[in-house]
mmCIF file of C-alpha atoms and ligand atoms in Angstrom:
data_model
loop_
_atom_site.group_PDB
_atom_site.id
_atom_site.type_symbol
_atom_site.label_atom_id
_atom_site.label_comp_id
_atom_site.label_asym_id
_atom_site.label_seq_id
_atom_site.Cartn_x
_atom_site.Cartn_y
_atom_site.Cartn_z
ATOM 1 C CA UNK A 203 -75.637 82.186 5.941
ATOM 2 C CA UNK A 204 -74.378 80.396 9.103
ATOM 3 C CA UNK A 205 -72.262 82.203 11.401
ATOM 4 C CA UNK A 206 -70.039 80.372 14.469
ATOM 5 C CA UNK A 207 -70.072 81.740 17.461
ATOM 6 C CA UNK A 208 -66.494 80.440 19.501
ATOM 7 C CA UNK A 209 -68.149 79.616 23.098
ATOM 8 C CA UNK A 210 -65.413 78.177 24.868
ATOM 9 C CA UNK A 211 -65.627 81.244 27.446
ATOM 10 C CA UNK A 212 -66.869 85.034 27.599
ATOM 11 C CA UNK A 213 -69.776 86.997 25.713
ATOM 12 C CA UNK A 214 -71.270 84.398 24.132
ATOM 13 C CA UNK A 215 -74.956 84.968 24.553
ATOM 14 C CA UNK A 216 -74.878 88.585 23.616
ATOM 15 C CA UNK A 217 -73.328 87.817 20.469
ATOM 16 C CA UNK A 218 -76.012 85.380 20.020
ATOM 17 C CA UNK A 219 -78.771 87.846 20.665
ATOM 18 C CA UNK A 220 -77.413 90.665 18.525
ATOM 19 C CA UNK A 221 -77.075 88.536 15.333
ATOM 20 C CA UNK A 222 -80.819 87.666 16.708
ATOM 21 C CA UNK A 223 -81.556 90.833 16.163
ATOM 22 C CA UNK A 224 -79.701 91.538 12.678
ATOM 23 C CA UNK A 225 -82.160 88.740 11.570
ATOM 24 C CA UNK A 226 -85.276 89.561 13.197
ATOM 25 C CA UNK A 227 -84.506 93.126 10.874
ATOM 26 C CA UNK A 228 -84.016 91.024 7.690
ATOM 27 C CA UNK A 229 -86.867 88.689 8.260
ATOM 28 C CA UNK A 230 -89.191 90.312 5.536
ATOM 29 C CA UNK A 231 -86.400 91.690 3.405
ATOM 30 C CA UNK A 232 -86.511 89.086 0.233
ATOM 31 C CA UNK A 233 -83.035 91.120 -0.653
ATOM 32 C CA UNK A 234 -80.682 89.860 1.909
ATOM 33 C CA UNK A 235 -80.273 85.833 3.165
ATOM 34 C CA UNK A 236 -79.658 87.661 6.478
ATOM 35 C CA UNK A 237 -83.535 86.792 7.646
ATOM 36 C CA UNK A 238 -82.298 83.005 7.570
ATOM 37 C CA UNK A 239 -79.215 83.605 9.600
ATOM 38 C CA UNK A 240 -78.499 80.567 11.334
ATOM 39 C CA UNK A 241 -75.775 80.584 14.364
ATOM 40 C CA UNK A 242 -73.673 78.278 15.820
ATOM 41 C CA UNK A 243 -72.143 77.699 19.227
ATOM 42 C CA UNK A 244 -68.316 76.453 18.315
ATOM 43 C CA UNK A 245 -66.869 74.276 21.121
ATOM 44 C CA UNK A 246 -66.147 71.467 18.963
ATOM 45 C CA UNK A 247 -64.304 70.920 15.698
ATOM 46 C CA UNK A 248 -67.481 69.485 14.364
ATOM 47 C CA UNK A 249 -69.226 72.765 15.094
ATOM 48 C CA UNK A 250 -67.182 74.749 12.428
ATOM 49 C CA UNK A 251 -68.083 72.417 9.458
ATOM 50 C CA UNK A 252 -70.243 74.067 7.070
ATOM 51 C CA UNK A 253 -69.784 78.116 8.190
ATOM 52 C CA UNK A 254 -69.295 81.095 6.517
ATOM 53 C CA UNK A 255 -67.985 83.332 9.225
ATOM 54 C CA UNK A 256 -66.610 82.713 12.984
ATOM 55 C CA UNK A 257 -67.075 85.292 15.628
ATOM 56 C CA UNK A 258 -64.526 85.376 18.872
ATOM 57 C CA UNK A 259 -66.727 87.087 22.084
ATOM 58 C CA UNK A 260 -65.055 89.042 24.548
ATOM 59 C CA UNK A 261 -64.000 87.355 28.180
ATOM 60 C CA UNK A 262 -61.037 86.182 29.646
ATOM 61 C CA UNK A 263 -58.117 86.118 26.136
ATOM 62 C CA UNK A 264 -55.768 84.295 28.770
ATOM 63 C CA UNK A 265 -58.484 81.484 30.240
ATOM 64 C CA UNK A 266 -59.879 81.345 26.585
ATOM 65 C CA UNK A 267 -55.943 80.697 24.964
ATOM 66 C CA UNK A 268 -55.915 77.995 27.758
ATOM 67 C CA UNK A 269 -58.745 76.062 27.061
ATOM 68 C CA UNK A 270 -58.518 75.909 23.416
ATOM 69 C CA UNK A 271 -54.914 74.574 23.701
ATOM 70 C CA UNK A 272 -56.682 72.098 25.967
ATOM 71 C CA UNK A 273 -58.935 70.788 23.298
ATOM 72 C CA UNK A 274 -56.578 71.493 20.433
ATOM 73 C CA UNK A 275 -59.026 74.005 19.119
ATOM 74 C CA UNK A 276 -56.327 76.456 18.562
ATOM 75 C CA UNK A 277 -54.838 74.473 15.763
ATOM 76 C CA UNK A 278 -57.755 73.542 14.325
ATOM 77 C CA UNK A 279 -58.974 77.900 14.231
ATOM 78 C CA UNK A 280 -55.703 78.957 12.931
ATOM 79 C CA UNK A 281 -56.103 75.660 9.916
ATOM 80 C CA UNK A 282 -59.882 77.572 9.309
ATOM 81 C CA UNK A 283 -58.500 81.144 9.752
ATOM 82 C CA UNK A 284 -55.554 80.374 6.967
ATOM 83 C CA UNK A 285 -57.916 78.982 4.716
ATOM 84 C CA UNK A 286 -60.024 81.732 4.405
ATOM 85 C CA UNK A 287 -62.870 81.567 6.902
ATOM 86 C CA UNK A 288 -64.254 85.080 7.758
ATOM 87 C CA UNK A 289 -63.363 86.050 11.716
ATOM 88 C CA UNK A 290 -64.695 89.216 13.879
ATOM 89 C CA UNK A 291 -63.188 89.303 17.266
ATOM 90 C CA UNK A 292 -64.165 91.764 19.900
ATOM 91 C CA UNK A 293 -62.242 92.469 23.153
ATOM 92 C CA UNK A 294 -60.390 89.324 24.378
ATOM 93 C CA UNK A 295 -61.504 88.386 20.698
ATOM 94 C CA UNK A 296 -59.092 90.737 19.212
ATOM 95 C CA UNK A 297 -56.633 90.282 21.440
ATOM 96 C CA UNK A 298 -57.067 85.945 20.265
ATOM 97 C CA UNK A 299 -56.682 87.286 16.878
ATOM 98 C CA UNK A 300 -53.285 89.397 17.339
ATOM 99 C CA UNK A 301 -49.709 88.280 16.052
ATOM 100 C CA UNK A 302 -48.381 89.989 18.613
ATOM 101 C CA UNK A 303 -49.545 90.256 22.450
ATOM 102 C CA UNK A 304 -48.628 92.418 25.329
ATOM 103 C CA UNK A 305 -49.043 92.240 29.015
ATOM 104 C CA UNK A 306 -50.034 88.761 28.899
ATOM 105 C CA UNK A 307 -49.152 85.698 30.278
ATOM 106 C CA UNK A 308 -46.031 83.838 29.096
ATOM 107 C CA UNK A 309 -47.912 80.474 28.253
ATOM 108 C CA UNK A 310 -50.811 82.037 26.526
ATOM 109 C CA UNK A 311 -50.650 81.893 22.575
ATOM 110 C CA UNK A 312 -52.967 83.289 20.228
ATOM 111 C CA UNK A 313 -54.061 82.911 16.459
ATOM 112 C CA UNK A 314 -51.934 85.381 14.375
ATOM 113 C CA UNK A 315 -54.455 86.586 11.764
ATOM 114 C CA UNK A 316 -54.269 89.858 11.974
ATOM 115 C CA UNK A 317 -51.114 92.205 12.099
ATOM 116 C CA UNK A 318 -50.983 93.393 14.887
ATOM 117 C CA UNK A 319 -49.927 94.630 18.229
ATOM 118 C CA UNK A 320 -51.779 94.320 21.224
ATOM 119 C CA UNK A 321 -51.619 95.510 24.687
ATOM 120 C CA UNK A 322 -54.086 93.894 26.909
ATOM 121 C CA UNK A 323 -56.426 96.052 29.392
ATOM 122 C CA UNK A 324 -54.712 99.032 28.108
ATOM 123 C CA UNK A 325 -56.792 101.725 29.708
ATOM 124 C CA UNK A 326 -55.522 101.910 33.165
ATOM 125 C CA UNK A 327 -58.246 101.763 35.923
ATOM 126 C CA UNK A 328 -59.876 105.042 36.101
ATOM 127 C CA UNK A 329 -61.145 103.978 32.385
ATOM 128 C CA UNK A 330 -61.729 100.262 32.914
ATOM 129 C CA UNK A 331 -64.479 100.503 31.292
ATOM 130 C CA UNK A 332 -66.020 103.504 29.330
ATOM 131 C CA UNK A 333 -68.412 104.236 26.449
ATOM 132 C CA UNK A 334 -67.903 106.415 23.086
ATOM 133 C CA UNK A 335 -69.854 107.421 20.428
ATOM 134 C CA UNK A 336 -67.115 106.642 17.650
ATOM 135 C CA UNK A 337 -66.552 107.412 13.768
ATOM 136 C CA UNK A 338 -65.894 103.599 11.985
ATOM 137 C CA UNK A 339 -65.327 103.589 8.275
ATOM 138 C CA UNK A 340 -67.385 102.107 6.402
ATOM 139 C CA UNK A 341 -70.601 102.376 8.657
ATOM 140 C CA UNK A 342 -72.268 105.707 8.023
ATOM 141 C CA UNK A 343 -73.528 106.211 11.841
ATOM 142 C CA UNK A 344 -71.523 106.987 14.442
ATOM 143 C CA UNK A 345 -71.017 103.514 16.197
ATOM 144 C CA UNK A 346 -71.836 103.455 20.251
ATOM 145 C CA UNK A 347 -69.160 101.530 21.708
ATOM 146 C CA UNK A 348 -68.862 99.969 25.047
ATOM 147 C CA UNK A 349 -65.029 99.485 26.182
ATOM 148 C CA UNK A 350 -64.821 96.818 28.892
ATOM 149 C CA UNK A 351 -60.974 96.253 30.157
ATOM 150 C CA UNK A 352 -60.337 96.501 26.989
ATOM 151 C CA UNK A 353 -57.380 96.126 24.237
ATOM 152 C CA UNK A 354 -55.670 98.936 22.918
ATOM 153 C CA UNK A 355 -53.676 97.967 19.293
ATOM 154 C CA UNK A 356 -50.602 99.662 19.555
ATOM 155 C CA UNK A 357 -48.982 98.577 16.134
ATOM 156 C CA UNK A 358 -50.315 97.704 12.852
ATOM 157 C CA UNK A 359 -48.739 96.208 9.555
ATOM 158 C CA UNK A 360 -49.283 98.228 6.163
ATOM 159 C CA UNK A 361 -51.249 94.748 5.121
ATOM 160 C CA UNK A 362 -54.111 96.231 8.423
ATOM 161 C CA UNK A 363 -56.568 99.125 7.527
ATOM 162 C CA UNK A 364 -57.721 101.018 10.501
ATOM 163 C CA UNK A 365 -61.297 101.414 10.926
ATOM 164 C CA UNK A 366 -61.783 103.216 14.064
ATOM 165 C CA UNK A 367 -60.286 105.190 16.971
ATOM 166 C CA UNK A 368 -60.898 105.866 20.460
ATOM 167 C CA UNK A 369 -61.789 109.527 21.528
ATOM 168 C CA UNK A 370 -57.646 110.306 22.174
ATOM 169 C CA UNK A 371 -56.708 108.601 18.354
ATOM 170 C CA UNK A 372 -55.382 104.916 19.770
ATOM 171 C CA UNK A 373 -56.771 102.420 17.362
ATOM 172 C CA UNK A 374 -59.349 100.518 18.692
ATOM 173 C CA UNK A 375 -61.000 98.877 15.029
ATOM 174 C CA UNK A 376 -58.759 96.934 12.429
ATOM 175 C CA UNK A 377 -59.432 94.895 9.390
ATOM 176 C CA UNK A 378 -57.343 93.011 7.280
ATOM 177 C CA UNK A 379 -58.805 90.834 4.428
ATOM 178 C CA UNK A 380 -61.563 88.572 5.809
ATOM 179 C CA UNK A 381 -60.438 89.406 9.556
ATOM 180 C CA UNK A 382 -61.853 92.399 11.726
ATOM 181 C CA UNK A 383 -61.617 93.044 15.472
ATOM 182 C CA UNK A 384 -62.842 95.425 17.413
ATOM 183 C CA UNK A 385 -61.262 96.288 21.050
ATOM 184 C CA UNK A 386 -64.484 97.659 22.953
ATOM 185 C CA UNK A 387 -68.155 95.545 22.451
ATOM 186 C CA UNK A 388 -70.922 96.617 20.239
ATOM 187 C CA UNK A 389 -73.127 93.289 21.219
ATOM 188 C CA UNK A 390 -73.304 95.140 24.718
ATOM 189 C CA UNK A 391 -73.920 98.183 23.328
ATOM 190 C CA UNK A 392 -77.134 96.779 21.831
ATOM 191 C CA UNK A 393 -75.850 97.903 18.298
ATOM 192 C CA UNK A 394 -76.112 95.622 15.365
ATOM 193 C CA UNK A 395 -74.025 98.099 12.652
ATOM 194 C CA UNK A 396 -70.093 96.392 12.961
ATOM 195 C CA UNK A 397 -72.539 92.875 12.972
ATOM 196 C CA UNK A 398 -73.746 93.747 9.713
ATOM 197 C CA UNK A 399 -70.548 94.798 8.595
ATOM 198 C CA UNK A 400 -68.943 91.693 9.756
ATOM 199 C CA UNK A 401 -71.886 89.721 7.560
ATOM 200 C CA UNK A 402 -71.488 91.648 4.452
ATOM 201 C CA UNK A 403 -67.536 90.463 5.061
ATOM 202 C CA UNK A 404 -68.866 87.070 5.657
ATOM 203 C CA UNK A 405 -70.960 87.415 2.460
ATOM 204 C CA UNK A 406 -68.480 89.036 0.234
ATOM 205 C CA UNK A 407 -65.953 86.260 1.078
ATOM 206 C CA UNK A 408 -68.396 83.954 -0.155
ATOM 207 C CA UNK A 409 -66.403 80.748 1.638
ATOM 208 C CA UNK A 410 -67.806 77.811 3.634
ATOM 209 C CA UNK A 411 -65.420 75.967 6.033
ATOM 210 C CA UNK A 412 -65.277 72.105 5.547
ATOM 211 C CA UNK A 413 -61.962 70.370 7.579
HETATM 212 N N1 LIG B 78 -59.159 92.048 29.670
HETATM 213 C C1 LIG B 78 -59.625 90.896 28.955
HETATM 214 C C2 LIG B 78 -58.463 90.066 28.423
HETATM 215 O O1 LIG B 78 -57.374 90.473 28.433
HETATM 216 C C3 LIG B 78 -60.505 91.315 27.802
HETATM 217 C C4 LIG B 78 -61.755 91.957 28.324
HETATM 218 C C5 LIG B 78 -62.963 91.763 27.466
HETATM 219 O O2 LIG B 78 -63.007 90.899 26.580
HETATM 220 N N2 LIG B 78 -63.983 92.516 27.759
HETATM 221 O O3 LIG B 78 -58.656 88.993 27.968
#
């Protein structure tokens, strides 16, 4: 399994370390292929040739929707993301993988594979950032999540299945299909549960991305 990580701008290296970690787990599982993970840092369109999931890291959504229309990366994502490739997008990941933004700026675009409506750093300041011990479906644990200026998704389509909520019921975990996004950070949490998830996506999807 090899697993993109976008590195334009944000989170990058803890995404890096928590898959790290999902492996190091797996390493003397003969079960899983998850021991073999290999990850990749996507800056290029060469870099997405040959995976089987793409992860989007928290950061900046509106420097991040900037430099990918630089590079013409955007059109390129949305080509994988319509095809089928897997996605997970935490944060400012989530909020690239919206059809519908709020409280943005009026040049930034983002990816429209998910249905969605998002508000960007949603929690006022008092609550910037926060943490949560939350209930996620399909993970049996509770999941310790780490909300940094975070997303809230205000609006979903019937196509979106709602995963998890924040302690006052705003939804703050959304899949649809091959897509998930989360709005608060479980690779700074230290947590590799909604990684594993995201792989056994990746894995049920069964789909490599060739341009
Ligand atoms: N507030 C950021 C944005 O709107 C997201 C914050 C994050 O990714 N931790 O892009």
């Amino acid at each position: 399994m090899k697993i993109g990580i976008l590195a334009v701008q944000g989170g990058v290296a803890e995404h890096e370390r928590t898959l790290r970690q999902v492996a190091e787990k797996y390493r003397d599982n003969s079960d899983s292929s998850w021991g073999n993970l290999e990850i990749v840092l996507v800056r290029r369109a060469e870099h997405l040739e040959g995976i089987n999931g793409l992860i989007l890291p928290g950061g900046e959504s509106t420097t991040m929707s900037r430099l990918l229309t630089l590079s013409g990366m955007d059109t390129l994502l949305k080509e994988a993301l319509d095809a089928g490739l897997p996605a997970y997008g935490t944060c400012a990941g989530m909020i690239l993988l919206a059809s519908n933004v709020l409280d943005t700026r009026p040049d930034a675009i983002w990816l429209s594979a998910l249905d969605i409506t998002v508000r960007r750093n949603a929690f006022g300041r008092q609550r910037d950032s926060f943490e949560a011990d939350l209930t996620f479906t399909g993970i049996d644990e509770p999941v310790h999540a780490t909300f940094i200026r975070a997303p809230i998704v205000e609006d979903v389509s019937d196509k979106v299945e709602v995963l998890c909520r924040e302690p006052e019921g705003r939804i703050v975990g959304v899949r649809q299909g091959r897509v998930l996004a989360t709005s608060f950070h479980p690779e700074v949490s230290g947590i590799t549960d909604v990684h594993e998830y995201f792989l056994s996506m990746c894995e049920d999807a069964n789909f490599t991305y060739t341009a």
